[in-house]
Amino acid sequence: MTAFGSERLLEVAEAALGTGGADDVEALVYRQAGGLTRFASSRIHQSAWREDLWVRVRVAVDGNRVGTATVHAADADAVRRTARRAAEVAGTMPPDPGYPGMPGPAAYPEAGRHDEATAAADPATRAGLVAGVIRRLPAGIVAAGACETRELEIALANTRGVRAAGATTAASFSILADAGSGTGWAEGTEPALADLDVAALGERAARKAVDSREPRELAPGAYPVVLEPTAASVMVQWLGWLGFGAKAYDEGRSFLVGRLGQRVCSPLVTIVDDATAADTIAVGFDFEGVPKRRVTLIDEGVAASLVYDFRAATGHGVEPTGHGLPAPSAEGALPMHLAMLPGHIPQAELVAGLERGLLVTRFHYTNLVNLMDTTITGMTRDGTFWVEDGKVAGAVRNLRFTQSILEALSSVRAVGAETELAAEDGYGAARAPALAIDRFSFSSATTF
Amino acid sequence: MEPEELTGLALEAAVGAGAGYADARWVREETEGLTVTDDRVDDLEAEESSGLGVRVLVDGRWGFAASAVLDPARARELAARAVEVARASAALPGDPVRLAPVDPAVATWSTPLGRDPFAVPLGERVGLLLAACDAQRSVPGLAHAKATVDLWRRRTVLWSTEGTRLDQTVTQTGAGIEAAAVGDGDLQQRSWPNSFRGQYQAGGWEVVEAADLVGNGPRVAAEAVQLLRAPPLPERVTTVILDGQQLALQVHESVGHPLELDRILGMEAAYAGTSFVGPEDLGRLRYGSPLMSVTADATTPGGLGTFAFDDEGVPAQRSPLVTDGLVAGFLTSRETAAGVGAGSCGAMRADGWGSMPLIRMTNVHLEPGQGRLDDLVADTPDGLLLSVNRSWSIDDRRVNFQFGVEAAWEINGGRLGRLYRNATYDGRTTEFWSSLDAVSGAESWVVWGVPNCGKGQPFQNARVGHGVAPARFHQVHVGVGR
């Protein structure tokens, strides 16, 4: 059950292109395979391996009637059958006057890293890593988490001559250490399993768990905070959802409406979307076969740019940026490789510079409260500490924050030098540094 | 190749490779999603997915392997891979998994349908949604109108080494409208019958027709426009009535999840979290007021959690979770039930061929009380009616929650008054449910669909149901962060 490879994936895609009576045909092939070893109470309790492959065919007939159909199968007959279905759907669709056609051939940037050892990692390898970390935990600590390795292959072909294919791998390890009255967390994601220092992650989680014991109650309110990269990345992920796409902007459902070109947060904050960065997990083209470009979304605090899929770019008379989802899409373009650029201050010094405030390891179950002012809510978990005179002075019970992201990013005092790639729910990972923020609003507290 | 041949081959190979128990689940899922925005089709997704998932127990350890790329050789390979995964899990010590007994089931079952939704011509579906958008756009001041229909059909062939032979087809249908008003740097949205693409139930096209998307379009659009001009809800502590749509999610987050036994036992600690409830709380913990009775019922007609057998072959059943305010039961699997000396309540479900079954809510209902929503409002001297969810969050032990709703109406002297926007409320689970003092009756009781319940690693999405009637709570903190 090894990788298909570019040639074979493109063969699968090309089976769709001969659909009779079509003006345009596009086939997107997406294959993902990998394993996950999951543990809880310091034992491996759920482990799985799976391989999925789907082909999504988009067909335009009569110039601008568009239909799509998707099948999870790799054989040419199934793909051709799906293409015919897409054509039937297209025939029943009303004309779409805004249909821009499909992109043509292009040169694609180098992006992503395919690591053979990660793609081939077997269950024993993952279980061995987990077991090694668990065995080194101090007495009295139990752990939960997951070790995952996966391989992603994407290919796209269309009747305008696009032939794009790419592959990447990803490895992640997460651990929640439980020391009784306190828990600690650490996670890491890299393109290659060998680059993950799982022992260090285990030690960090265990140390936080010990330090989190016997948390004291803290009244909700506004406090200075240091957000570790895992927590800071959640704010970057949410901004990505809330309105950098040109379609969302055009429809007035973007926090950037009326703010492009204006200062929206601290000059210390620069956010880019960059699939070509060496430390991200990506291929060099989007789901329409357009090359991915690095886009600076917030440039030293100024709202700088939107991202465009082929339709929005055509409508605006600009070049698409390579952020298209499978078209047509009600969502429009989305930035999918977000990164906040690091500063120059080591993370430890951010805490040392905090007179009185909170150190937050991780957020939990964040959700949108108000789109236009970018207010989100969520909980802290697995390591929330009171800091006094630059030193951790003990753990506090977890707090709920209700906070505008832009307001928080406007009061950033310092940006950490190290970054981490994290994703709260497994999707839309963003790379972020630790942030020192002068004012962060906690609206309520919980009991642990 | 017929699915029964693939499941048979996989079981044979699993036993041959050393599995003490195995089940093979072939699933074929068809989905069709249609989105119309204003006057054009914005998105149409038609997807067909089939694959095989093989789950094994080897020396008391689980292993699972699945693929969409299928032939007889691959079915055998998957079984071998699942056994390899299970053997690797022995890298750490631990008690072997035991399964609560279940009688092997041999049955075929399908969701009863009025009109097969997949047989409704696409042109008819598009026409309905365009008309629903037109109805909204008749209201001056509206920025965008949206209308959606989603269809899901899942056929599951489940075979196990204990003799289970099931062939089950579940069909679910959903539809909704969303009216958006934009202006003065704000965006307000009103939805019908529910937010996040509408109301979903098990059943056919009759679910769409019951929503009356066209008839409700002008009212919903007018409310969106009114919300844009409404003041934000000020902070205070007051009495609230939750409408059915919001109450369904309140039950989901603060009652259903905390009573999942895998969470209680720590199996979901790293991602979804655990629970403030312990196994020892059964029959002892006061969860809420005596008016609070909650039932898990996979047999309720129309629920998104309605089926004949779960993905372990356990028959659908009705079981109490909270009775008169006291914890009366948990949502369980064969593995977790054995750990507490009980039988499974039949709550194990996977989100497709590629996932291991997890404990998921079926239909978790708040049992009805008396009267109608109008009676409840008339009986409330001062408070708020909170309508239709737009935001939700709860801590990892399910204690501290915060919700946002699309609309809040002031209640003054038993009558609805001023409309507020950006309404939120927060609280703690048992304090909140202890403040429950009235639940509307069966005539207001509706099974709402929650189609986006996330849990597990790798992430799985489940579709669950909640039967509720509007209910009233006291001393609730509203207007969070104002």
Short mmCIF file of N, CA, C and O in Angstrom, two decimals, chain A residues 138 145 268 279 334:
data_model
loop_
_atom_site.label_atom_id
_atom_site.label_comp_id
_atom_site.label_asym_id
_atom_site.label_seq_id
_atom_site.Cartn_x
_atom_site.Cartn_y
_atom_site.Cartn_z
N PRO A 138 7.77 10.86 34.81
CA PRO A 138 7.97 10.69 36.26
C PRO A 138 6.84 9.89 36.89
O PRO A 138 5.71 9.86 36.37
N GLY A 145 -2.65 11.03 24.34
CA GLY A 145 -2.20 11.78 23.16
C GLY A 145 -2.23 10.92 21.92
O GLY A 145 -2.93 9.89 21.86
N LEU A 268 4.27 45.14 15.31
CA LEU A 268 5.09 43.93 15.55
C LEU A 268 4.51 42.70 14.87
O LEU A 268 5.14 41.64 14.85
N ASP A 279 9.12 25.04 6.21
CA ASP A 279 8.62 24.40 7.42
C ASP A 279 7.11 24.22 7.41
O ASP A 279 6.49 24.09 8.45
N LEU A 334 -9.29 30.69 0.52
CA LEU A 334 -8.89 30.70 1.93
C LEU A 334 -7.38 30.59 2.04
O LEU A 334 -6.76 29.82 1.29
#
